Coordinates of N, CA, C and O in Angstrom, one line a residue:
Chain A
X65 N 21.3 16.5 27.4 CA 22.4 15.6 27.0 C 23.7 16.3 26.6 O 23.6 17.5 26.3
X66 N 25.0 15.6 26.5 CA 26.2 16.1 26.2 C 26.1 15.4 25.1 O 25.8 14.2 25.1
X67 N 26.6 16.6 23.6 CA 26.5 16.2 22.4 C 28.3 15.7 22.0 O 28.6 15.3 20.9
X68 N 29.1 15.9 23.0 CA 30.9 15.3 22.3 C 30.4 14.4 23.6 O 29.7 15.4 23.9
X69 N 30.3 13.9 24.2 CA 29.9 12.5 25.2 C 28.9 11.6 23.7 O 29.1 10.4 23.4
X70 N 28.1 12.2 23.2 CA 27.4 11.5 22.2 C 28.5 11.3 21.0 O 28.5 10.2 20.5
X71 N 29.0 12.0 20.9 CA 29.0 11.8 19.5 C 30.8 11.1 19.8 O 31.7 11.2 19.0
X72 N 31.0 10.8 20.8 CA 32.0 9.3 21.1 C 31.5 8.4 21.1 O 32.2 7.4 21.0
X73 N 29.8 8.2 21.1 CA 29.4 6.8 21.3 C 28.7 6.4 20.7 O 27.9 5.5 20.9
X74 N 28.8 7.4 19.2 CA 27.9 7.7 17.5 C 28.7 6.5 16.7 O 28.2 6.1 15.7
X75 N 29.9 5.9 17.3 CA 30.6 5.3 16.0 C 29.5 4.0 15.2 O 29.2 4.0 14.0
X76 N 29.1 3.1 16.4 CA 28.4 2.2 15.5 C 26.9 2.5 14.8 O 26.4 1.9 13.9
X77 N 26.4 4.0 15.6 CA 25.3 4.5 14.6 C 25.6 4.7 13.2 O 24.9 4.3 12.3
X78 N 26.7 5.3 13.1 CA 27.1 6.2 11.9 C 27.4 5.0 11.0 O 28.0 5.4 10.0
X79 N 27.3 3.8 11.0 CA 27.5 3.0 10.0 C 26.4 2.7 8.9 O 26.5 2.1 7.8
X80 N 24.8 3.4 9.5 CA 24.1 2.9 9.1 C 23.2 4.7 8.7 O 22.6 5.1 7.7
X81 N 23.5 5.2 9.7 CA 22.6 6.8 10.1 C 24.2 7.9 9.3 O 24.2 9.1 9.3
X82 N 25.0 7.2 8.8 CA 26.2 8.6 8.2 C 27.1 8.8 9.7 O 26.9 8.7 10.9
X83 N 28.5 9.2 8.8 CA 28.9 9.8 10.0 C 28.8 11.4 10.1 O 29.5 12.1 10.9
X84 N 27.8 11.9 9.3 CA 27.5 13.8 9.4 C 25.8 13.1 10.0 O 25.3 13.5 8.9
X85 N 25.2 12.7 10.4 CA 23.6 12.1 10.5 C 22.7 11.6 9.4 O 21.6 11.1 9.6
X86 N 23.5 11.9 7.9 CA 22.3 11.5 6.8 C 22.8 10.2 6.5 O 24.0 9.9 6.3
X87 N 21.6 9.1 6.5 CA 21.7 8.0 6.0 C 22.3 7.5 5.2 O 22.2 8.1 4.1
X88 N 23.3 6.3 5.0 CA 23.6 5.8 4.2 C 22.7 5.0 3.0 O 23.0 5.0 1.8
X89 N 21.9 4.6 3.7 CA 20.8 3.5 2.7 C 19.6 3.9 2.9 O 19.2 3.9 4.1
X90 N 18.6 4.4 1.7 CA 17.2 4.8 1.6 C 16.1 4.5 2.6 O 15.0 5.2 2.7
X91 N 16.4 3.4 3.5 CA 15.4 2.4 3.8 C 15.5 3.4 5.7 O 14.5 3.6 6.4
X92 N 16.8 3.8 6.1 CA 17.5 4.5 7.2 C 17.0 5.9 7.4 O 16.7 6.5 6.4
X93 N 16.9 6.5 8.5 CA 16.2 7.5 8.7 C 17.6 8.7 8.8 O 18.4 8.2 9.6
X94 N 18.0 9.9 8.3 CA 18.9 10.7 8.4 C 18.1 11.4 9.9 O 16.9 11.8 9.8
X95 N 18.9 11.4 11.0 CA 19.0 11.7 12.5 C 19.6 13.2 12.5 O 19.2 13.9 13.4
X96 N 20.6 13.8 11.7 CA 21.0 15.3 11.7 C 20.0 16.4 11.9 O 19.2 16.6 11.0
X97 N 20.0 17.1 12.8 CA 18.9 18.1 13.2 C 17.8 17.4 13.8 O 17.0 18.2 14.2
X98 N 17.5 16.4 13.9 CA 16.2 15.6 14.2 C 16.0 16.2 15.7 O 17.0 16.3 16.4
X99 N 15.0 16.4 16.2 CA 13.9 16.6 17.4 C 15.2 16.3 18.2 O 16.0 15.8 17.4
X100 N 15.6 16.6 19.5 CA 16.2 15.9 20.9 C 15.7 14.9 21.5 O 16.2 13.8 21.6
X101 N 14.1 15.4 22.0 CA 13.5 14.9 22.4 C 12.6 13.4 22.2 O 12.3 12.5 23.0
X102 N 12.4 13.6 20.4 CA 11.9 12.8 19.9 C 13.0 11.5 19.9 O 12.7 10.3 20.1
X103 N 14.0 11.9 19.5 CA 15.3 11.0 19.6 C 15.4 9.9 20.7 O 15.5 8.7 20.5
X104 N 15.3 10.7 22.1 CA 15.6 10.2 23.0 C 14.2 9.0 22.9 O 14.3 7.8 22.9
X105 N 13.3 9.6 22.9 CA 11.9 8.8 23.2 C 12.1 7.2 22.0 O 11.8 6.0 22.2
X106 N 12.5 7.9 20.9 CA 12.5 6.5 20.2 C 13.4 5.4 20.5 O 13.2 4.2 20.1
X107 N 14.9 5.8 21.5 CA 15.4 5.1 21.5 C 15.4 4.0 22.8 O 15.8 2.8 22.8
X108 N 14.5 4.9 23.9 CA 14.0 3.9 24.8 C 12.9 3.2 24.5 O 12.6 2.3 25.3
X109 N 12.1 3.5 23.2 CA 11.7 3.0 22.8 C 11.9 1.2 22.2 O 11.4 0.1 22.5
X110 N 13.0 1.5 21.3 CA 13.9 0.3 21.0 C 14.2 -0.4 21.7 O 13.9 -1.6 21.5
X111 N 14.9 0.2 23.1 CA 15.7 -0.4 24.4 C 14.5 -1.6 24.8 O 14.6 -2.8 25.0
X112 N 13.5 -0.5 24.8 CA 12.1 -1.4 25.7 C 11.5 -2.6 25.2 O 11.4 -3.7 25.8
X113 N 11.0 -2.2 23.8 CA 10.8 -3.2 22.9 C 9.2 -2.4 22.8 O 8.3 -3.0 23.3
X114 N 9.0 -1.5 22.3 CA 7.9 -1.0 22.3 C 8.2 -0.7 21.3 O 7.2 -0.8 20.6
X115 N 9.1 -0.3 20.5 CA 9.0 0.2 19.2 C 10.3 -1.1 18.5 O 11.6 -1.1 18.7
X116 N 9.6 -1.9 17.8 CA 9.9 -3.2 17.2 C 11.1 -3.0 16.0 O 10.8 -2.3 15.0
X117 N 12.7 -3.6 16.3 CA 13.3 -3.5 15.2 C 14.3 -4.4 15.6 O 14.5 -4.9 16.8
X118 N 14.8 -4.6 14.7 CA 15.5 -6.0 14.4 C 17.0 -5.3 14.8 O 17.5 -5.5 16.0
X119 N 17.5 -4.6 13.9 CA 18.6 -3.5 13.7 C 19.0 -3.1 15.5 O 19.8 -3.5 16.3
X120 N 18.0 -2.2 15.5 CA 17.7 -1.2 16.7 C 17.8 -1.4 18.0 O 18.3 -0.5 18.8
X121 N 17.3 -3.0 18.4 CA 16.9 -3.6 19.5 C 18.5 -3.8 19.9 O 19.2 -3.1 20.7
X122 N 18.8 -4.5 19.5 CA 20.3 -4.6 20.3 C 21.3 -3.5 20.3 O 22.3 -3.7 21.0
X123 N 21.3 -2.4 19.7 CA 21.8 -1.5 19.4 C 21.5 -0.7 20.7 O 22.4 -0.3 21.5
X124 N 20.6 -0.5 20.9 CA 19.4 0.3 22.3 C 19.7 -0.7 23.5 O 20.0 -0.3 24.6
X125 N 19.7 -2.0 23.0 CA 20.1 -2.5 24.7 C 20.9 -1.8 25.3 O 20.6 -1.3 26.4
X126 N 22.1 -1.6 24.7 CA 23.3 -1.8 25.7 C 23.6 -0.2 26.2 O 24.6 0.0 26.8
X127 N 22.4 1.0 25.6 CA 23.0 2.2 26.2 C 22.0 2.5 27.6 O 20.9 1.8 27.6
X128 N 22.1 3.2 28.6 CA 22.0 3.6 29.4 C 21.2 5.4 29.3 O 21.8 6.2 28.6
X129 N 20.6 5.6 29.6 CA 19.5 6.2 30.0 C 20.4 8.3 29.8 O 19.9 9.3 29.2
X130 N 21.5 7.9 30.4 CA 22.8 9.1 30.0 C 23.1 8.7 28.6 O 22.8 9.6 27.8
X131 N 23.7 7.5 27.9 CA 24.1 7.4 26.8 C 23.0 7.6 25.6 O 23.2 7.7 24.4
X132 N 22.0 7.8 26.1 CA 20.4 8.5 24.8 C 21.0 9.5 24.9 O 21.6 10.0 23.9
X133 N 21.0 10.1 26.4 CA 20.7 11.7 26.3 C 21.4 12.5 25.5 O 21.0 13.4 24.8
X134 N 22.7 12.0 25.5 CA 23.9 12.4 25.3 C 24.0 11.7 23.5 O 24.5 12.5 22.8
X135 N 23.7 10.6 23.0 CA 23.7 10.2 21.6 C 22.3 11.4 20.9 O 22.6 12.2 19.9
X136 N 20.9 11.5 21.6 CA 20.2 12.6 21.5 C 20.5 14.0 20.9 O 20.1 14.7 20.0
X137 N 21.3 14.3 21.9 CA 21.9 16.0 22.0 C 22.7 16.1 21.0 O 22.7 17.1 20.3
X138 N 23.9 14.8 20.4 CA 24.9 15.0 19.4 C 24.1 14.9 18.0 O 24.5 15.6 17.1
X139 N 23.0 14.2 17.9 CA 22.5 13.9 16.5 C 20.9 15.2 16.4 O 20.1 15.3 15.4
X140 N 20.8 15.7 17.2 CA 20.1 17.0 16.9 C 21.0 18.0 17.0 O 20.4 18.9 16.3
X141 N 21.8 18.3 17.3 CA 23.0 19.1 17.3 C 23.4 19.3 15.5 O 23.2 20.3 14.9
X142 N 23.7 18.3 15.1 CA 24.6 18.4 13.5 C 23.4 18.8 12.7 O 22.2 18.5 13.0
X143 N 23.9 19.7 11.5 CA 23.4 20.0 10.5 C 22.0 19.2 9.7 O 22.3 18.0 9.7
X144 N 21.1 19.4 9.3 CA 19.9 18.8 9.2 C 20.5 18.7 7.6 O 20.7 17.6 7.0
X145 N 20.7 19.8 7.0 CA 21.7 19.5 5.2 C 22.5 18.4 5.1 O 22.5 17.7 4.1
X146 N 23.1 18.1 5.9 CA 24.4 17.3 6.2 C 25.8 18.4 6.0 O 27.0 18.0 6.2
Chain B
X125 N 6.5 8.4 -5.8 CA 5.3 9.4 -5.3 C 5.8 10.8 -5.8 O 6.8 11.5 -6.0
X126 N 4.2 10.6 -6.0 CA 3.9 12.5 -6.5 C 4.3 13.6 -5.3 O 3.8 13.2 -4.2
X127 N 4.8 14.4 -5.3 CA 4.9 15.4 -4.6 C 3.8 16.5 -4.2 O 3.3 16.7 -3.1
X128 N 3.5 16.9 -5.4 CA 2.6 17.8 -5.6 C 1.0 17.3 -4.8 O 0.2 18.0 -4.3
X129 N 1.1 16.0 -4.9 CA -0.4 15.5 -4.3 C 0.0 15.1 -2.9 O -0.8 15.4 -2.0
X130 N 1.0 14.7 -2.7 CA 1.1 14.4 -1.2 C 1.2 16.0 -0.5 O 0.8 16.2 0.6
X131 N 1.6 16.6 -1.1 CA 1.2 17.8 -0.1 C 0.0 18.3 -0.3 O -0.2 19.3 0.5
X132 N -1.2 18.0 -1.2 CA -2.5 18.5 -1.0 C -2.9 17.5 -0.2 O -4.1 17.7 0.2
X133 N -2.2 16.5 0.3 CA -2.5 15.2 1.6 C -2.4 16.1 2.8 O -3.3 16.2 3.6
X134 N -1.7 16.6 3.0 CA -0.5 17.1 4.0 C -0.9 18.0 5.0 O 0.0 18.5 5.6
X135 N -2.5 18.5 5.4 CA -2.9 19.7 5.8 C -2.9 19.0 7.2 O -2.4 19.5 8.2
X136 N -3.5 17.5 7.1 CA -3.6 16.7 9.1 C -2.0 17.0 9.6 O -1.6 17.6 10.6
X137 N -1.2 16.2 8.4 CA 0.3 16.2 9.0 C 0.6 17.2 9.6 O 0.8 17.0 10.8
X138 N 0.6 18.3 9.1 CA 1.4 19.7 9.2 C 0.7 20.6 10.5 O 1.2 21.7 10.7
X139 N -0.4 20.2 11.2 CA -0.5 20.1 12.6 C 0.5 19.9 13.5 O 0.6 20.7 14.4
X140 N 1.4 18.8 13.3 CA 1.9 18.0 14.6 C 3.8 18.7 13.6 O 4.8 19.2 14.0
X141 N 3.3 18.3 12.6 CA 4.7 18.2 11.6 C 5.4 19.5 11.4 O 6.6 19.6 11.2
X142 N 4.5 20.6 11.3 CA 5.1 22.1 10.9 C 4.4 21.9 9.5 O 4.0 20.8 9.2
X143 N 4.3 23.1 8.7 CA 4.1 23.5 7.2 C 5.1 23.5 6.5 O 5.1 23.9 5.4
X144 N 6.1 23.0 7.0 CA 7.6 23.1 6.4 C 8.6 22.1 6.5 O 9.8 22.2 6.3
X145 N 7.5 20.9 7.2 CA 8.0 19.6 7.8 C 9.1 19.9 8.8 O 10.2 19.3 8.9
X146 N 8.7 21.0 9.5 CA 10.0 20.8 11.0 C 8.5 21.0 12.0 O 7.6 21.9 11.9
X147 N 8.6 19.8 12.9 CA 8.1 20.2 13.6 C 7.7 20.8 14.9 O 8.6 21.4 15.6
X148 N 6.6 20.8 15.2 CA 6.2 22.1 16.2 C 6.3 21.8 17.6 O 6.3 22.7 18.4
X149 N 6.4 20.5 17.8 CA 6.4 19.8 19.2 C 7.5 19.1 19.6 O 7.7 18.0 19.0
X150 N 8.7 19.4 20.7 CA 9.3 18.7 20.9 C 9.8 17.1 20.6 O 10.8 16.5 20.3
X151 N 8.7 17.0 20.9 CA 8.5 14.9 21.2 C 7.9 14.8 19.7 O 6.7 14.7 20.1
X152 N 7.8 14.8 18.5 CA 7.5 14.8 17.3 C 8.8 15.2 16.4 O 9.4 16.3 16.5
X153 N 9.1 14.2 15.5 CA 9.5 14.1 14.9 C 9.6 15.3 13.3 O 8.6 15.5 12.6
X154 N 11.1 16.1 13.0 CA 10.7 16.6 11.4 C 10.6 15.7 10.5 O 11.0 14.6 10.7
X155 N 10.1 16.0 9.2 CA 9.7 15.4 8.5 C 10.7 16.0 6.7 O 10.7 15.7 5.5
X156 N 11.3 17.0 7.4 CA 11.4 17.6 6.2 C 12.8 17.0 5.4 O 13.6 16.6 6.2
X157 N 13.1 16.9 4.1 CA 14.1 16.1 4.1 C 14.7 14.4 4.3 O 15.7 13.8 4.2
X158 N 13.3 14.2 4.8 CA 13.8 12.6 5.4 C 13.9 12.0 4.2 O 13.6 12.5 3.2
X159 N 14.5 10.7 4.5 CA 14.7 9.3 3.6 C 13.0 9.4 3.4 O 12.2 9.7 4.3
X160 N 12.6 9.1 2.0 CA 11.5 8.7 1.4 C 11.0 7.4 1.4 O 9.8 7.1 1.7
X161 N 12.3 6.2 0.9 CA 11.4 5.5 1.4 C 11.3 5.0 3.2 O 10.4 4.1 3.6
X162 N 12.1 5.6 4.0 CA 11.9 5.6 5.1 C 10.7 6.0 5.7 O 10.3 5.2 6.5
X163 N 9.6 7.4 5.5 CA 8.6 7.8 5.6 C 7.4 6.9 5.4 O 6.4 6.8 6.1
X164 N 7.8 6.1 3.5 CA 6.8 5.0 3.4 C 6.2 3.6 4.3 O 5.1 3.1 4.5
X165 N 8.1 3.3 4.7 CA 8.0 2.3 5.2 C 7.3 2.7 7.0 O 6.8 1.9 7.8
X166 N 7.5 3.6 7.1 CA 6.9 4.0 9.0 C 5.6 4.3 8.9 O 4.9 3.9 9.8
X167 N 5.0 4.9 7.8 CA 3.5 5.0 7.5 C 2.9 3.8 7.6 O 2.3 3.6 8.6
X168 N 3.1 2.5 6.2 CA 2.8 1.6 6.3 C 2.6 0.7 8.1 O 1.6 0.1 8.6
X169 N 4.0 0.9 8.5 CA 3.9 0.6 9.7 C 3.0 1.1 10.8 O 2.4 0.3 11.5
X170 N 2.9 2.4 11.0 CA 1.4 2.8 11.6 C 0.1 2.6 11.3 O -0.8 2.3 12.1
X171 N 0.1 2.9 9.8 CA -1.5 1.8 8.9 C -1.1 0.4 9.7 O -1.8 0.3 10.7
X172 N -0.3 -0.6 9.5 CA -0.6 -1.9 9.8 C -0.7 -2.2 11.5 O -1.3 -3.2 12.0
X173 N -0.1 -1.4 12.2 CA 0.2 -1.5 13.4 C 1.4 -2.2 14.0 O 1.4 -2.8 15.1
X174 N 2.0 -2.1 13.4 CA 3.8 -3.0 13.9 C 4.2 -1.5 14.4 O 3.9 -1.6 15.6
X175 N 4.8 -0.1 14.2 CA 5.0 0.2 14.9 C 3.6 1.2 15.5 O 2.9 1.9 14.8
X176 N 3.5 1.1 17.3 CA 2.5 1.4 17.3 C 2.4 2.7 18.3 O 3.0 2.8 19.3
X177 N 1.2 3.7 17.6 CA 1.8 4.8 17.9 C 0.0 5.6 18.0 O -0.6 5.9 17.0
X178 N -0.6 5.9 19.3 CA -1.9 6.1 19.7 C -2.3 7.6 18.2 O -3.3 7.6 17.5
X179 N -1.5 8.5 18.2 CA -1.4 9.8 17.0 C -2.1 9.1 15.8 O -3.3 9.1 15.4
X180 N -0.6 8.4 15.6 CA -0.7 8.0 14.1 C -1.2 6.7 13.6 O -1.1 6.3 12.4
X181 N -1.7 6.1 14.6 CA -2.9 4.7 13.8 C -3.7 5.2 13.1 O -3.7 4.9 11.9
X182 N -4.5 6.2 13.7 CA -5.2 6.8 13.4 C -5.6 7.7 11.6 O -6.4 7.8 10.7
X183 N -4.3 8.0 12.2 CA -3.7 9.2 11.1 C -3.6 8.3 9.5 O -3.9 8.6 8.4
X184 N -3.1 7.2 9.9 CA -2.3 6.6 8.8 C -3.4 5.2 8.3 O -3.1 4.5 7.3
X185 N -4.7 4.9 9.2 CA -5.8 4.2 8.8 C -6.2 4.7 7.5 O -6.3 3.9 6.5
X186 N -6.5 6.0 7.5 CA -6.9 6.6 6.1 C -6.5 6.7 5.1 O -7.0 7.4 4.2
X187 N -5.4 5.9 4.9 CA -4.4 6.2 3.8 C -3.8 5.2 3.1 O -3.2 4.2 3.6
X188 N -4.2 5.5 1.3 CA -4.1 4.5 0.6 C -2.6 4.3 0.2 O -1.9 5.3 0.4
X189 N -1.8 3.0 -0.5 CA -0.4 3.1 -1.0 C 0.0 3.8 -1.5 O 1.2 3.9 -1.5
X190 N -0.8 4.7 -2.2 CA -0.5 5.7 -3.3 C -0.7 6.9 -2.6 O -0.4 7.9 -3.2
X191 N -1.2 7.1 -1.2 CA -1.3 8.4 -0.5 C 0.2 8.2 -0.1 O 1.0 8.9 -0.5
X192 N 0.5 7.4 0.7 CA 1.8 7.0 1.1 C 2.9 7.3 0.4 O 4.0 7.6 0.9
X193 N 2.7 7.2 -0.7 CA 3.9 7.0 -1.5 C 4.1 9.2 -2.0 O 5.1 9.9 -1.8
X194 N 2.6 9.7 -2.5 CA 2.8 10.8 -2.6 C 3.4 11.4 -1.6 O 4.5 12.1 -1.7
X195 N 2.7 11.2 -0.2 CA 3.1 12.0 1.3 C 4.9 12.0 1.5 O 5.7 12.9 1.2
X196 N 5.1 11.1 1.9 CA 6.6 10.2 1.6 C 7.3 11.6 0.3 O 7.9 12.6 0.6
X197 N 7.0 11.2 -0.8 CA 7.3 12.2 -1.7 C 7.7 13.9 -1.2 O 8.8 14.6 -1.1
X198 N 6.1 14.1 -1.0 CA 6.0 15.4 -0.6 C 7.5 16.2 0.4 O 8.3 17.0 0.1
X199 N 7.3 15.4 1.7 CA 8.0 15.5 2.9 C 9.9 15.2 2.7 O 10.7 15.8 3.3
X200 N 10.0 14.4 1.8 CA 11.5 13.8 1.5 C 12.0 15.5 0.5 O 13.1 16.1 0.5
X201 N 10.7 15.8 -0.2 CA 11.3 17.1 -1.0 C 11.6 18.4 -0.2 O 12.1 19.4 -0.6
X202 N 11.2 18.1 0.9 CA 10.9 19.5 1.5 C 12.5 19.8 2.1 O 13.3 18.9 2.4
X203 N 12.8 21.4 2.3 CA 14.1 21.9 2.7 C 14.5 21.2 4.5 O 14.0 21.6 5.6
X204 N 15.3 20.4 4.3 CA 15.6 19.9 5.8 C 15.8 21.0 7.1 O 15.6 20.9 8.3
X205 N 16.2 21.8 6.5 CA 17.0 23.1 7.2 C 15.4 24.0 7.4 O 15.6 25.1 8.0
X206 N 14.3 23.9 7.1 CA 13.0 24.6 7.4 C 13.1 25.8 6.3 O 12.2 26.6 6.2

């Protein structure tokens, strides 16, 4: 994935995931340094509906299979400290 | 949650997770640093099976609220950066 292709299309994560990747609200998983891989798999996850969220689900619809890879690469990319 | 006890929990995790909650496998998730109650809340969810995950049903059958809550503990304290 391309991590500045991602992190143009980070805006509506970062309302919830930080805009450095650490969460805003306890209940939110901080994404900074997190896995690539694992990233990408949860969000087709979401997309699919295999991995159940309310939040998530429509969030995951609308990206495209490049737009993980590339949201992926930018949010394993940033600092895991924040 | 206790810290100190969730890492005497912590020997199955730290297989898949790292000993330092970064972990060892691509497609696997770090652990180190995360949102705490985020950790509880995905446990719970593997114990109950809403999110459902062939690893960690398993993993997370065994485990009482109060393991959860120490584990969660343990992992939230640990250095994000490895």
């Amino acid at each position: 994935g391309d991590a500045a292709k991602g992190k143009a299309k980070s805006a509506t994560c970062s309302a919830c995931h930080g805009s450095n990747g650490i969460a805003q609200i306890p209940m939110y998983p901080n994404l900074a340094g997190q896995k690539e891989q694992y990233l990408v798999l949860q969000l087709k996850a979401f997309r699919s509906g295999e991995r159940k969220n309310m939040v998530m689900a429509p969030m995951a619809a609308g990206l495209s299979d490049e737009d993980i890879d590339n949201l992926a690469a930018y949010y394993a990319s940033l600092n895991p400290a924040g």
